Amino acid sequence: MIDSNSPTNTQERPDLHRRGLMFILSSPSGAGKTTISRMLLAADDQIKLSVSVTTRPARPGEIDGVHYYFVDDADFDRMVEEDDFYEWAHVFGHRYGTPKGRIRNALKEGQDFLFDIDWQGTQQLFQKDQQDVVRVFILPPSIAELRRRLEARAQDDKDVIDARMERARAEISHWDAYDYVVINEDVDACFAKVREILHAERMKRQRQTGLIPFVRELMT
Ligand code: 5GP
């Protein structure tokens, strides 16, 4: 039996150069995107989180440079002016953006990046770089379950939960702008599916830039 955790299951060859990909996970809040992202980062050392810049204050336990780069409005304005973002958007009254910085060069080196961004950011990123972007949308099993999960967090009061539910419905309406859609009925099963998508996408011919010399060699 093939061990689904084994890196050999991806059929990847470290000696064959491959271009990195931009793996986007979006979902309404409460559908499990953050959990799945964490599982993916822990299980796969070829993918790194793209750390966003935000003007929202840090929550308890959040670390600057790890969860986000926390900046003030003036810094964010400066970055917009200097064209330092792939994309940026207003979300829940704050601004969030993806800094270009190291991503462009690292993709060439074969580094994959995980993006935990909403549909607006996904659309902008896709417009800038279609060939490297893989868009995955995670859906909750039902609206009742989504509300239950948001309430179980017990982090927010009722008004905030209502606002998040409304935003969740709006976010769900963009499901058809994604390449893959996974329903998160069970977190382990959902994670396994997301991982299969990542593995398959890495094998796309256009990303496997090392194939040309390899195949030439096979044919001589
Ligand atoms: P939170 O404040 O709960 O960490 O994130 C709120 C929302 O902002 C989430 O839906 C998240 O996907 C979105 N978000 C986080 N970083 C970015 C970013 O760089 N760009 C965009 N467009 N959305 C982001």
JSON list of C-alpha atoms and ligand atoms in Angstrom, two decimals:
[
{"chain": "A", "resi": 1, "resn": "MET", "atom": "CA", "xyz": [0.00, 0.00, 0.00]},
{"chain": "A", "resi": 2, "resn": "ILE", "atom": "CA", "xyz": [1.21, 3.48, -0.78]},
{"chain": "A", "resi": 3, "resn": "ASP", "atom": "CA", "xyz": [1.78, 5.61, 2.31]},
{"chain": "A", "resi": 4, "resn": "SER", "atom": "CA", "xyz": [-0.02, 8.86, 1.58]},
{"chain": "A", "resi": 5, "resn": "ASN", "atom": "CA", "xyz": [2.43, 10.70, 3.85]},
{"chain": "A", "resi": 6, "resn": "SER", "atom": "CA", "xyz": [5.44, 9.56, 1.92]},
{"chain": "A", "resi": 7, "resn": "PRO", "atom": "CA", "xyz": [7.03, 12.27, -0.22]},
{"chain": "A", "resi": 8, "resn": "THR", "atom": "CA", "xyz": [7.74, 9.63, -2.87]},
{"chain": "A", "resi": 9, "resn": "ASN", "atom": "CA", "xyz": [4.01, 9.45, -3.43]},
{"chain": "A", "resi": 10, "resn": "THR", "atom": "CA", "xyz": [4.32, 12.78, -5.29]},
{"chain": "A", "resi": 11, "resn": "GLN", "atom": "CA", "xyz": [6.74, 11.13, -7.75]},
{"chain": "A", "resi": 12, "resn": "GLU", "atom": "CA", "xyz": [8.95, 14.16, -7.27]},
{"chain": "A", "resi": 13, "resn": "ARG", "atom": "CA", "xyz": [12.62, 14.10, -8.04]},
{"chain": "A", "resi": 14, "resn": "PRO", "atom": "CA", "xyz": [14.64, 16.70, -6.15]},
{"chain": "A", "resi": 15, "resn": "ASP", "atom": "CA", "xyz": [17.27, 16.69, -8.90]},
{"chain": "A", "resi": 16, "resn": "LEU", "atom": "CA", "xyz": [14.71, 17.84, -11.49]},
{"chain": "A", "resi": 17, "resn": "HIS", "atom": "CA", "xyz": [14.05, 21.54, -11.28]},
{"chain": "A", "resi": 18, "resn": "ARG", "atom": "CA", "xyz": [10.48, 22.64, -10.79]},
{"chain": "A", "resi": 19, "resn": "ARG", "atom": "CA", "xyz": [8.95, 26.11, -10.63]},
{"chain": "A", "resi": 20, "resn": "GLY", "atom": "CA", "xyz": [7.19, 26.89, -7.32]},
{"chain": "A", "resi": 21, "resn": "LEU", "atom": "CA", "xyz": [3.47, 27.49, -7.14]},
{"chain": "A", "resi": 22, "resn": "MET", "atom": "CA", "xyz": [1.19, 29.88, -5.30]},
{"chain": "A", "resi": 23, "resn": "PHE", "atom": "CA", "xyz": [-1.33, 27.72, -3.46]},
{"chain": "A", "resi": 24, "resn": "ILE", "atom": "CA", "xyz": [-4.35, 29.74, -2.39]},
{"chain": "A", "resi": 25, "resn": "LEU", "atom": "CA", "xyz": [-6.75, 28.49, 0.26]},
{"chain": "A", "resi": 26, "resn": "SER", "atom": "CA", "xyz": [-9.91, 30.53, 0.70]},
{"chain": "A", "resi": 27, "resn": "SER", "atom": "CA", "xyz": [-13.08, 29.90, 2.67]},
{"chain": "A", "resi": 28, "resn": "PRO", "atom": "CA", "xyz": [-15.62, 31.77, 4.73]},
{"chain": "A", "resi": 29, "resn": "SER", "atom": "CA", "xyz": [-14.29, 32.20, 8.25]},
{"chain": "A", "resi": 30, "resn": "GLY", "atom": "CA", "xyz": [-15.16, 29.14, 10.34]},
{"chain": "A", "resi": 31, "resn": "ALA", "atom": "CA", "xyz": [-14.95, 26.68, 7.44]},
{"chain": "A", "resi": 32, "resn": "GLY", "atom": "CA", "xyz": [-11.57, 25.37, 8.56]},
{"chain": "A", "resi": 33, "resn": "LYS", "atom": "CA", "xyz": [-9.10, 27.12, 6.30]},
{"chain": "A", "resi": 34, "resn": "THR", "atom": "CA", "xyz": [-6.75, 28.11, 9.11]},
{"chain": "A", "resi": 35, "resn": "THR", "atom": "CA", "xyz": [-6.65, 24.58, 10.52]},
{"chain": "A", "resi": 36, "resn": "ILE", "atom": "CA", "xyz": [-6.02, 23.08, 7.09]},
{"chain": "A", "resi": 37, "resn": "SER", "atom": "CA", "xyz": [-3.30, 25.66, 6.41]},
{"chain": "A", "resi": 38, "resn": "ARG", "atom": "CA", "xyz": [-1.52, 24.80, 9.65]},
{"chain": "A", "resi": 39, "resn": "MET", "atom": "CA", "xyz": [-1.73, 21.07, 8.92]},
{"chain": "A", "resi": 40, "resn": "LEU", "atom": "CA", "xyz": [-0.31, 21.58, 5.45]},
{"chain": "A", "resi": 41, "resn": "LEU", "atom": "CA", "xyz": [2.59, 23.70, 6.68]},
{"chain": "A", "resi": 42, "resn": "ALA", "atom": "CA", "xyz": [3.41, 21.15, 9.38]},
{"chain": "A", "resi": 43, "resn": "ALA", "atom": "CA", "xyz": [3.24, 18.18, 7.00]},
{"chain": "A", "resi": 44, "resn": "ASP", "atom": "CA", "xyz": [5.03, 19.59, 3.97]},
{"chain": "A", "resi": 45, "resn": "ASP", "atom": "CA", "xyz": [8.39, 21.31, 4.16]},
{"chain": "A", "resi": 46, "resn": "GLN", "atom": "CA", "xyz": [8.36, 22.46, 0.54]},
{"chain": "A", "resi": 47, "resn": "ILE", "atom": "CA", "xyz": [5.62, 25.01, 1.15]},
{"chain": "A", "resi": 48, "resn": "LYS", "atom": "CA", "xyz": [5.91, 28.21, 3.18]},
{"chain": "A", "resi": 49, "resn": "LEU", "atom": "CA", "xyz": [3.25, 30.60, 4.32]},
{"chain": "A", "resi": 50, "resn": "SER", "atom": "CA", "xyz": [3.14, 33.91, 2.53]},
{"chain": "A", "resi": 51, "resn": "VAL", "atom": "CA", "xyz": [2.94, 36.32, 5.44]},
{"chain": "A", "resi": 52, "resn": "SER", "atom": "CA", "xyz": [0.54, 39.19, 4.74]},
{"chain": "A", "resi": 53, "resn": "VAL", "atom": "CA", "xyz": [0.81, 42.78, 5.86]},
{"chain": "A", "resi": 54, "resn": "THR", "atom": "CA", "xyz": [-2.15, 44.15, 7.82]},
{"chain": "A", "resi": 55, "resn": "THR", "atom": "CA", "xyz": [-3.28, 47.31, 9.56]},
{"chain": "A", "resi": 56, "resn": "ARG", "atom": "CA", "xyz": [-5.39, 45.31, 12.04]},
{"chain": "A", "resi": 57, "resn": "PRO", "atom": "CA", "xyz": [-4.02, 45.08, 15.60]},
{"chain": "A", "resi": 58, "resn": "ALA", "atom": "CA", "xyz": [-2.40, 41.81, 16.63]},
{"chain": "A", "resi": 59, "resn": "ARG", "atom": "CA", "xyz": [-4.62, 39.37, 18.55]},
{"chain": "A", "resi": 60, "resn": "PRO", "atom": "CA", "xyz": [-3.27, 37.73, 21.71]},
{"chain": "A", "resi": 61, "resn": "GLY", "atom": "CA", "xyz": [-0.62, 35.19, 20.74]},
{"chain": "A", "resi": 62, "resn": "GLU", "atom": "CA", "xyz": [-0.01, 36.58, 17.26]},
{"chain": "A", "resi": 63, "resn": "ILE", "atom": "CA", "xyz": [3.60, 37.33, 16.43]},
{"chain": "A", "resi": 64, "resn": "ASP", "atom": "CA", "xyz": [4.78, 40.08, 14.09]},
{"chain": "A", "resi": 65, "resn": "GLY", "atom": "CA", "xyz": [6.46, 38.54, 11.05]},
{"chain": "A", "resi": 66, "resn": "VAL", "atom": "CA", "xyz": [4.97, 35.09, 11.72]},
{"chain": "A", "resi": 67, "resn": "HIS", "atom": "CA", "xyz": [1.19, 35.52, 11.53]},
{"chain": "A", "resi": 68, "resn": "TYR", "atom": "CA", "xyz": [1.24, 38.94, 9.86]},
{"chain": "A", "resi": 69, "resn": "TYR", "atom": "CA", "xyz": [3.45, 41.96, 9.51]},
{"chain": "A", "resi": 70, "resn": "PHE", "atom": "CA", "xyz": [1.51, 44.45, 11.62]},
{"chain": "A", "resi": 71, "resn": "VAL", "atom": "CA", "xyz": [1.85, 48.00, 10.29]},
{"chain": "A", "resi": 72, "resn": "ASP", "atom": "CA", "xyz": [0.08, 51.33, 10.76]},
{"chain": "A", "resi": 73, "resn": "ASP", "atom": "CA", "xyz": [-1.93, 53.15, 8.08]},
{"chain": "A", "resi": 74, "resn": "ALA", "atom": "CA", "xyz": [0.95, 55.37, 7.04]},
{"chain": "A", "resi": 75, "resn": "ASP", "atom": "CA", "xyz": [3.24, 52.37, 6.43]},
{"chain": "A", "resi": 76, "resn": "PHE", "atom": "CA", "xyz": [0.53, 50.59, 4.47]},
{"chain": "A", "resi": 77, "resn": "ASP", "atom": "CA", "xyz": [-0.07, 53.74, 2.33]},
{"chain": "A", "resi": 78, "resn": "ARG", "atom": "CA", "xyz": [3.66, 53.92, 1.60]},
{"chain": "A", "resi": 79, "resn": "MET", "atom": "CA", "xyz": [3.75, 50.27, 0.50]},
{"chain": "A", "resi": 80, "resn": "VAL", "atom": "CA", "xyz": [0.78, 50.83, -1.82]},
{"chain": "A", "resi": 81, "resn": "GLU", "atom": "CA", "xyz": [2.49, 53.87, -3.35]},
{"chain": "A", "resi": 82, "resn": "GLU", "atom": "CA", "xyz": [5.73, 51.98, -3.85]},
{"chain": "A", "resi": 83, "resn": "ASP", "atom": "CA", "xyz": [3.88, 49.11, -5.56]},
{"chain": "A", "resi": 84, "resn": "ASP", "atom": "CA", "xyz": [5.09, 46.64, -2.94]},
{"chain": "A", "resi": 85, "resn": "PHE", "atom": "CA", "xyz": [1.92, 44.51, -3.06]},
{"chain": "A", "resi": 86, "resn": "TYR", "atom": "CA", "xyz": [0.79, 41.76, -5.39]},
{"chain": "A", "resi": 87, "resn": "GLU", "atom": "CA", "xyz": [-2.69, 42.59, -4.15]},
{"chain": "A", "resi": 88, "resn": "TRP", "atom": "CA", "xyz": [-4.39, 44.22, -1.21]},
{"chain": "A", "resi": 89, "resn": "ALA", "atom": "CA", "xyz": [-7.96, 44.54, 0.08]},
{"chain": "A", "resi": 90, "resn": "HIS", "atom": "CA", "xyz": [-10.19, 45.96, 2.82]},
{"chain": "A", "resi": 91, "resn": "VAL", "atom": "CA", "xyz": [-11.48, 43.18, 5.08]},
{"chain": "A", "resi": 92, "resn": "PHE", "atom": "CA", "xyz": [-13.50, 43.77, 8.27]},
{"chain": "A", "resi": 93, "resn": "GLY", "atom": "CA", "xyz": [-12.52, 47.44, 8.36]},
{"chain": "A", "resi": 94, "resn": "HIS", "atom": "CA", "xyz": [-8.78, 46.85, 8.04]},
{"chain": "A", "resi": 95, "resn": "ARG", "atom": "CA", "xyz": [-6.41, 46.52, 5.12]},
{"chain": "A", "resi": 96, "resn": "TYR", "atom": "CA", "xyz": [-4.53, 43.35, 4.20]},
{"chain": "A", "resi": 97, "resn": "GLY", "atom": "CA", "xyz": [-1.95, 42.88, 1.47]},
{"chain": "A", "resi": 98, "resn": "THR", "atom": "CA", "xyz": [0.45, 40.35, -0.02]},
{"chain": "A", "resi": 99, "resn": "PRO", "atom": "CA", "xyz": [3.98, 41.74, -0.23]},
{"chain": "A", "resi": 100, "resn": "LYS", "atom": "CA", "xyz": [5.84, 40.86, -3.43]},
{"chain": "A", "resi": 101, "resn": "GLY", "atom": "CA", "xyz": [9.23, 40.89, -1.73]},
{"chain": "A", "resi": 102, "resn": "ARG", "atom": "CA", "xyz": [10.84, 37.49, -1.74]},
{"chain": "A", "resi": 103, "resn": "ILE", "atom": "CA", "xyz": [8.01, 35.61, -3.47]},
{"chain": "A", "resi": 104, "resn": "ARG", "atom": "CA", "xyz": [8.94, 36.31, -7.09]},
{"chain": "A", "resi": 105, "resn": "ASN", "atom": "CA", "xyz": [12.51, 35.06, -6.84]},
{"chain": "A", "resi": 106, "resn": "ALA", "atom": "CA", "xyz": [11.67, 32.17, -4.57]},
{"chain": "A", "resi": 107, "resn": "LEU", "atom": "CA", "xyz": [9.12, 30.82, -7.08]},
{"chain": "A", "resi": 108, "resn": "LYS", "atom": "CA", "xyz": [11.89, 30.58, -9.66]},
{"chain": "A", "resi": 109, "resn": "GLU", "atom": "CA", "xyz": [13.95, 28.59, -7.16]},
{"chain": "A", "resi": 110, "resn": "GLY", "atom": "CA", "xyz": [11.10, 26.09, -6.76]},
{"chain": "A", "resi": 111, "resn": "GLN", "atom": "CA", "xyz": [9.71, 27.34, -3.44]},
{"chain": "A", "resi": 112, "resn": "ASP", "atom": "CA", "xyz": [5.93, 26.92, -3.02]},
{"chain": "A", "resi": 113, "resn": "PHE", "atom": "CA", "xyz": [3.86, 29.46, -1.10]},
{"chain": "A", "resi": 114, "resn": "LEU", "atom": "CA", "xyz": [0.60, 29.04, 0.74]},
{"chain": "A", "resi": 115, "resn": "PHE", "atom": "CA", "xyz": [-1.82, 31.98, 0.71]},
{"chain": "A", "resi": 116, "resn": "ASP", "atom": "CA", "xyz": [-4.60, 32.32, 3.23]},
{"chain": "A", "resi": 117, "resn": "ILE", "atom": "CA", "xyz": [-6.49, 35.10, 1.45]},
{"chain": "A", "resi": 118, "resn": "ASP", "atom": "CA", "xyz": [-10.05, 35.98, 0.51]},
{"chain": "A", "resi": 119, "resn": "TRP", "atom": "CA", "xyz": [-11.71, 35.96, -2.92]},
{"chain": "A", "resi": 120, "resn": "GLN", "atom": "CA", "xyz": [-10.74, 39.54, -3.73]},
{"chain": "A", "resi": 121, "resn": "GLY", "atom": "CA", "xyz": [-7.08, 38.82, -3.13]},
{"chain": "A", "resi": 122, "resn": "THR", "atom": "CA", "xyz": [-7.36, 35.57, -5.06]},
{"chain": "A", "resi": 123, "resn": "GLN", "atom": "CA", "xyz": [-8.78, 37.35, -8.07]},
{"chain": "A", "resi": 124, "resn": "GLN", "atom": "CA", "xyz": [-6.03, 39.97, -8.06]},
{"chain": "A", "resi": 125, "resn": "LEU", "atom": "CA", "xyz": [-3.26, 37.42, -7.58]},
{"chain": "A", "resi": 126, "resn": "PHE", "atom": "CA", "xyz": [-4.66, 35.30, -10.40]},
{"chain": "A", "resi": 127, "resn": "GLN", "atom": "CA", "xyz": [-4.74, 38.30, -12.73]},
{"chain": "A", "resi": 128, "resn": "LYS", "atom": "CA", "xyz": [-1.08, 39.02, -11.97]},
{"chain": "A", "resi": 129, "resn": "ASP", "atom": "CA", "xyz": [0.26, 35.50, -12.26]},
{"chain": "A", "resi": 130, "resn": "GLN", "atom": "CA", "xyz": [-2.10, 32.88, -13.74]},
{"chain": "A", "resi": 131, "resn": "GLN", "atom": "CA", "xyz": [0.45, 30.19, -14.42]},
{"chain": "A", "resi": 132, "resn": "ASP", "atom": "CA", "xyz": [1.70, 29.91, -10.83]},
{"chain": "A", "resi": 133, "resn": "VAL", "atom": "CA", "xyz": [-1.62, 30.23, -9.01]},
{"chain": "A", "resi": 134, "resn": "VAL", "atom": "CA", "xyz": [-3.68, 27.25, -7.78]},
{"chain": "A", "resi": 135, "resn": "ARG", "atom": "CA", "xyz": [-7.01, 28.28, -6.22]},
{"chain": "A", "resi": 136, "resn": "VAL", "atom": "CA", "xyz": [-8.70, 26.05, -3.64]},
{"chain": "A", "resi": 137, "resn": "PHE", "atom": "CA", "xyz": [-11.97, 26.91, -1.93]},
{"chain": "A", "resi": 138, "resn": "ILE", "atom": "CA", "xyz": [-13.11, 25.21, 1.27]},
{"chain": "A", "resi": 139, "resn": "LEU", "atom": "CA", "xyz": [-16.85, 25.03, 1.96]},
{"chain": "A", "resi": 140, "resn": "PRO", "atom": "CA", "xyz": [-18.54, 24.24, 5.29]},
{"chain": "A", "resi": 141, "resn": "PRO", "atom": "CA", "xyz": [-20.88, 21.21, 5.27]},
{"chain": "A", "resi": 142, "resn": "SER", "atom": "CA", "xyz": [-23.87, 23.49, 6.06]},
{"chain": "A", "resi": 143, "resn": "ILE", "atom": "CA", "xyz": [-24.71, 27.03, 7.17]},
{"chain": "A", "resi": 144, "resn": "ALA", "atom": "CA", "xyz": [-25.90, 25.74, 10.56]},
{"chain": "A", "resi": 145, "resn": "GLU", "atom": "CA", "xyz": [-22.56, 24.01, 11.10]},
{"chain": "A", "resi": 146, "resn": "LEU", "atom": "CA", "xyz": [-20.69, 27.17, 10.11]},
{"chain": "A", "resi": 147, "resn": "ARG", "atom": "CA", "xyz": [-22.59, 29.19, 12.73]},
{"chain": "A", "resi": 148, "resn": "ARG", "atom": "CA", "xyz": [-21.99, 26.47, 15.32]},
{"chain": "A", "resi": 149, "resn": "ARG", "atom": "CA", "xyz": [-18.25, 26.59, 14.63]},
{"chain": "A", "resi": 150, "resn": "LEU", "atom": "CA", "xyz": [-18.14, 30.38, 14.85]},
{"chain": "A", "resi": 151, "resn": "GLU", "atom": "CA", "xyz": [-20.06, 30.29, 18.14]},
{"chain": "A", "resi": 152, "resn": "ALA", "atom": "CA", "xyz": [-17.85, 27.53, 19.53]},
{"chain": "A", "resi": 153, "resn": "ARG", "atom": "CA", "xyz": [-14.85, 29.79, 19.16]},
{"chain": "A", "resi": 154, "resn": "ALA", "atom": "CA", "xyz": [-16.50, 32.00, 21.80]},
{"chain": "A", "resi": 155, "resn": "GLN", "atom": "CA", "xyz": [-14.12, 34.74, 20.76]},
{"chain": "A", "resi": 156, "resn": "ASP", "atom": "CA", "xyz": [-16.70, 37.13, 19.40]},
{"chain": "A", "resi": 157, "resn": "ASP", "atom": "CA", "xyz": [-20.07, 38.49, 20.55]},
{"chain": "A", "resi": 158, "resn": "LYS", "atom": "CA", "xyz": [-23.35, 37.93, 18.70]},
{"chain": "A", "resi": 159, "resn": "ASP", "atom": "CA", "xyz": [-23.13, 41.04, 16.49]},
{"chain": "A", "resi": 160, "resn": "VAL", "atom": "CA", "xyz": [-19.67, 40.05, 15.33]},
{"chain": "A", "resi": 161, "resn": "ILE", "atom": "CA", "xyz": [-20.85, 36.49, 14.62]},
{"chain": "A", "resi": 162, "resn": "ASP", "atom": "CA", "xyz": [-23.85, 37.83, 12.65]},
{"chain": "A", "resi": 163, "resn": "ALA", "atom": "CA", "xyz": [-21.53, 40.05, 10.63]},
{"chain": "A", "resi": 164, "resn": "ARG", "atom": "CA", "xyz": [-19.20, 37.11, 9.98]},
{"chain": "A", "resi": 165, "resn": "MET", "atom": "CA", "xyz": [-22.16, 34.95, 8.90]},
{"chain": "A", "resi": 166, "resn": "GLU", "atom": "CA", "xyz": [-23.26, 37.61, 6.46]},
{"chain": "A", "resi": 167, "resn": "ARG", "atom": "CA", "xyz": [-19.76, 37.91, 5.11]},
{"chain": "A", "resi": 168, "resn": "ALA", "atom": "CA", "xyz": [-19.53, 34.12, 4.90]},
{"chain": "A", "resi": 169, "resn": "ARG", "atom": "CA", "xyz": [-22.54, 34.00, 2.59]},
{"chain": "A", "resi": 170, "resn": "ALA", "atom": "CA", "xyz": [-20.98, 36.68, 0.41]},
{"chain": "A", "resi": 171, "resn": "GLU", "atom": "CA", "xyz": [-17.67, 34.81, 0.36]},
{"chain": "A", "resi": 172, "resn": "ILE", "atom": "CA", "xyz": [-19.39, 31.52, -0.57]},
{"chain": "A", "resi": 173, "resn": "SER", "atom": "CA", "xyz": [-20.99, 33.19, -3.58]},
{"chain": "A", "resi": 174, "resn": "HIS", "atom": "CA", "xyz": [-17.50, 33.37, -5.15]},
{"chain": "A", "resi": 175, "resn": "TRP", "atom": "CA", "xyz": [-16.95, 29.60, -5.07]},
{"chain": "A", "resi": 176, "resn": "ASP", "atom": "CA", "xyz": [-17.03, 29.39, -8.86]},
{"chain": "A", "resi": 177, "resn": "ALA", "atom": "CA", "xyz": [-13.89, 31.50, -9.23]},
{"chain": "A", "resi": 178, "resn": "TYR", "atom": "CA", "xyz": [-11.75, 28.64, -7.86]},
{"chain": "A", "resi": 179, "resn": "ASP", "atom": "CA", "xyz": [-10.03, 25.70, -9.53]},
{"chain": "A", "resi": 180, "resn": "TYR", "atom": "CA", "xyz": [-10.90, 23.23, -6.75]},
{"chain": "A", "resi": 181, "resn": "VAL", "atom": "CA", "xyz": [-13.68, 23.10, -4.18]},
{"chain": "A", "resi": 182, "resn": "VAL", "atom": "CA", "xyz": [-13.48, 20.88, -1.09]},
{"chain": "A", "resi": 183, "resn": "ILE", "atom": "CA", "xyz": [-16.26, 20.44, 1.47]},
{"chain": "A", "resi": 184, "resn": "ASN", "atom": "CA", "xyz": [-14.90, 20.31, 5.00]},
{"chain": "A", "resi": 185, "resn": "GLU", "atom": "CA", "xyz": [-17.11, 17.65, 6.56]},
{"chain": "A", "resi": 186, "resn": "ASP", "atom": "CA", "xyz": [-14.23, 16.08, 8.44]},
{"chain": "A", "resi": 187, "resn": "VAL", "atom": "CA", "xyz": [-10.98, 17.95, 8.95]},
{"chain": "A", "resi": 188, "resn": "ASP", "atom": "CA", "xyz": [-8.64, 14.99, 8.31]},
{"chain": "A", "resi": 189, "resn": "ALA", "atom": "CA", "xyz": [-10.44, 13.99, 5.12]},
{"chain": "A", "resi": 190, "resn": "CYS", "atom": "CA", "xyz": [-10.48, 17.59, 3.93]},
{"chain": "A", "resi": 191, "resn": "PHE", "atom": "CA", "xyz": [-6.76, 17.94, 4.63]},
{"chain": "A", "resi": 192, "resn": "ALA", "atom": "CA", "xyz": [-6.01, 14.73, 2.70]},
{"chain": "A", "resi": 193, "resn": "LYS", "atom": "CA", "xyz": [-7.87, 16.09, -0.32]},
{"chain": "A", "resi": 194, "resn": "VAL", "atom": "CA", "xyz": [-6.13, 19.46, -0.19]},
{"chain": "A", "resi": 195, "resn": "ARG", "atom": "CA", "xyz": [-2.80, 17.67, -0.02]},
{"chain": "A", "resi": 196, "resn": "GLU", "atom": "CA", "xyz": [-3.64, 15.55, -3.05]},
{"chain": "A", "resi": 197, "resn": "ILE", "atom": "CA", "xyz": [-4.38, 18.71, -4.99]},
{"chain": "A", "resi": 198, "resn": "LEU", "atom": "CA", "xyz": [-1.00, 20.16, -4.03]},
{"chain": "A", "resi": 199, "resn": "HIS", "atom": "CA", "xyz": [0.83, 16.99, -5.00]},
{"chain": "A", "resi": 200, "resn": "ALA", "atom": "CA", "xyz": [-0.91, 16.75, -8.36]},
{"chain": "A", "resi": 201, "resn": "GLU", "atom": "CA", "xyz": [-0.34, 20.42, -9.16]},
{"chain": "A", "resi": 202, "resn": "ARG", "atom": "CA", "xyz": [3.39, 20.04, -8.53]},
{"chain": "A", "resi": 203, "resn": "MET", "atom": "CA", "xyz": [3.51, 17.46, -11.29]},
{"chain": "A", "resi": 204, "resn": "LYS", "atom": "CA", "xyz": [1.96, 19.70, -13.92]},
{"chain": "A", "resi": 205, "resn": "ARG", "atom": "CA", "xyz": [4.19, 19.60, -16.95]},
{"chain": "A", "resi": 206, "resn": "GLN", "atom": "CA", "xyz": [4.55, 23.37, -17.23]},
{"chain": "A", "resi": 207, "resn": "ARG", "atom": "CA", "xyz": [5.97, 23.59, -13.68]},
{"chain": "A", "resi": 208, "resn": "GLN", "atom": "CA", "xyz": [8.51, 20.82, -14.24]},
{"chain": "A", "resi": 209, "resn": "THR", "atom": "CA", "xyz": [11.11, 22.98, -15.94]},
{"chain": "A", "resi": 210, "resn": "GLY", "atom": "CA", "xyz": [13.80, 20.33, -15.45]},
{"chain": "A", "resi": 211, "resn": "LEU", "atom": "CA", "xyz": [11.98, 17.87, -17.73]},
{"chain": "A", "resi": 212, "resn": "ILE", "atom": "CA", "xyz": [13.36, 19.10, -21.04]},
{"chain": "A", "resi": 213, "resn": "PRO", "atom": "CA", "xyz": [16.99, 18.10, -20.45]},
{"chain": "A", "resi": 214, "resn": "PHE", "atom": "CA", "xyz": [15.84, 14.95, -18.64]},
{"chain": "A", "resi": 215, "resn": "VAL", "atom": "CA", "xyz": [13.64, 13.77, -21.52]},
{"chain": "A", "resi": 216, "resn": "ARG", "atom": "CA", "xyz": [16.32, 14.72, -24.06]},
{"chain": "A", "resi": 217, "resn": "GLU", "atom": "CA", "xyz": [18.69, 12.47, -22.16]},
{"chain": "A", "resi": 218, "resn": "LEU", "atom": "CA", "xyz": [16.10, 9.65, -22.15]},
{"chain": "A", "resi": 219, "resn": "MET", "atom": "CA", "xyz": [15.74, 9.91, -25.91]},
{"chain": "A", "resi": 220, "resn": "THR", "atom": "CA", "xyz": [19.42, 9.73, -26.77]},
{"chain": "B", "resi": 1, "resn": "5GP", "atom": "P1", "xyz": [-8.04, 37.76, 10.07]},
{"chain": "B", "resi": 1, "resn": "5GP", "atom": "O1", "xyz": [-8.10, 39.21, 10.49]},
{"chain": "B", "resi": 1, "resn": "5GP", "atom": "O2", "xyz": [-9.14, 36.96, 10.71]},
{"chain": "B", "resi": 1, "resn": "5GP", "atom": "O3", "xyz": [-6.66, 37.17, 10.27]},
{"chain": "B", "resi": 1, "resn": "5GP", "atom": "O4", "xyz": [-8.30, 37.71, 8.49]},
{"chain": "B", "resi": 1, "resn": "5GP", "atom": "C1", "xyz": [-9.45, 38.29, 7.97]},
{"chain": "B", "resi": 1, "resn": "5GP", "atom": "C2", "xyz": [-9.54, 37.99, 6.50]},
{"chain": "B", "resi": 1, "resn": "5GP", "atom": "O5", "xyz": [-8.51, 38.66, 5.77]},
{"chain": "B", "resi": 1, "resn": "5GP", "atom": "C3", "xyz": [-9.42, 36.51, 6.13]},
{"chain": "B", "resi": 1, "resn": "5GP", "atom": "O6", "xyz": [-10.54, 36.16, 5.33]},
{"chain": "B", "resi": 1, "resn": "5GP", "atom": "C4", "xyz": [-8.16, 36.43, 5.32]},
{"chain": "B", "resi": 1, "resn": "5GP", "atom": "O7", "xyz": [-8.30, 35.46, 4.31]},
{"chain": "B", "resi": 1, "resn": "5GP", "atom": "C5", "xyz": [-8.05, 37.82, 4.75]},
{"chain": "B", "resi": 1, "resn": "5GP", "atom": "N1", "xyz": [-6.66, 38.14, 4.41]},
{"chain": "B", "resi": 1, "resn": "5GP", "atom": "C6", "xyz": [-5.55, 37.88, 5.15]},
{"chain": "B", "resi": 1, "resn": "5GP", "atom": "N2", "xyz": [-4.44, 38.31, 4.52]},
{"chain": "B", "resi": 1, "resn": "5GP", "atom": "C7", "xyz": [-4.85, 38.82, 3.32]},
{"chain": "B", "resi": 1, "resn": "5GP", "atom": "C8", "xyz": [-4.15, 39.40, 2.21]},
{"chain": "B", "resi": 1, "resn": "5GP", "atom": "O8", "xyz": [-2.94, 39.53, 2.16]},
{"chain": "B", "resi": 1, "resn": "5GP", "atom": "N3", "xyz": [-4.93, 39.80, 1.17]},
{"chain": "B", "resi": 1, "resn": "5GP", "atom": "C9", "xyz": [-6.29, 39.67, 1.17]},
{"chain": "B", "resi": 1, "resn": "5GP", "atom": "N4", "xyz": [-6.93, 40.09, 0.11]},
{"chain": "B", "resi": 1, "resn": "5GP", "atom": "N5", "xyz": [-6.98, 39.13, 2.20]},
{"chain": "B", "resi": 1, "resn": "5GP", "atom": "C10", "xyz": [-6.27, 38.71, 3.26]}
]
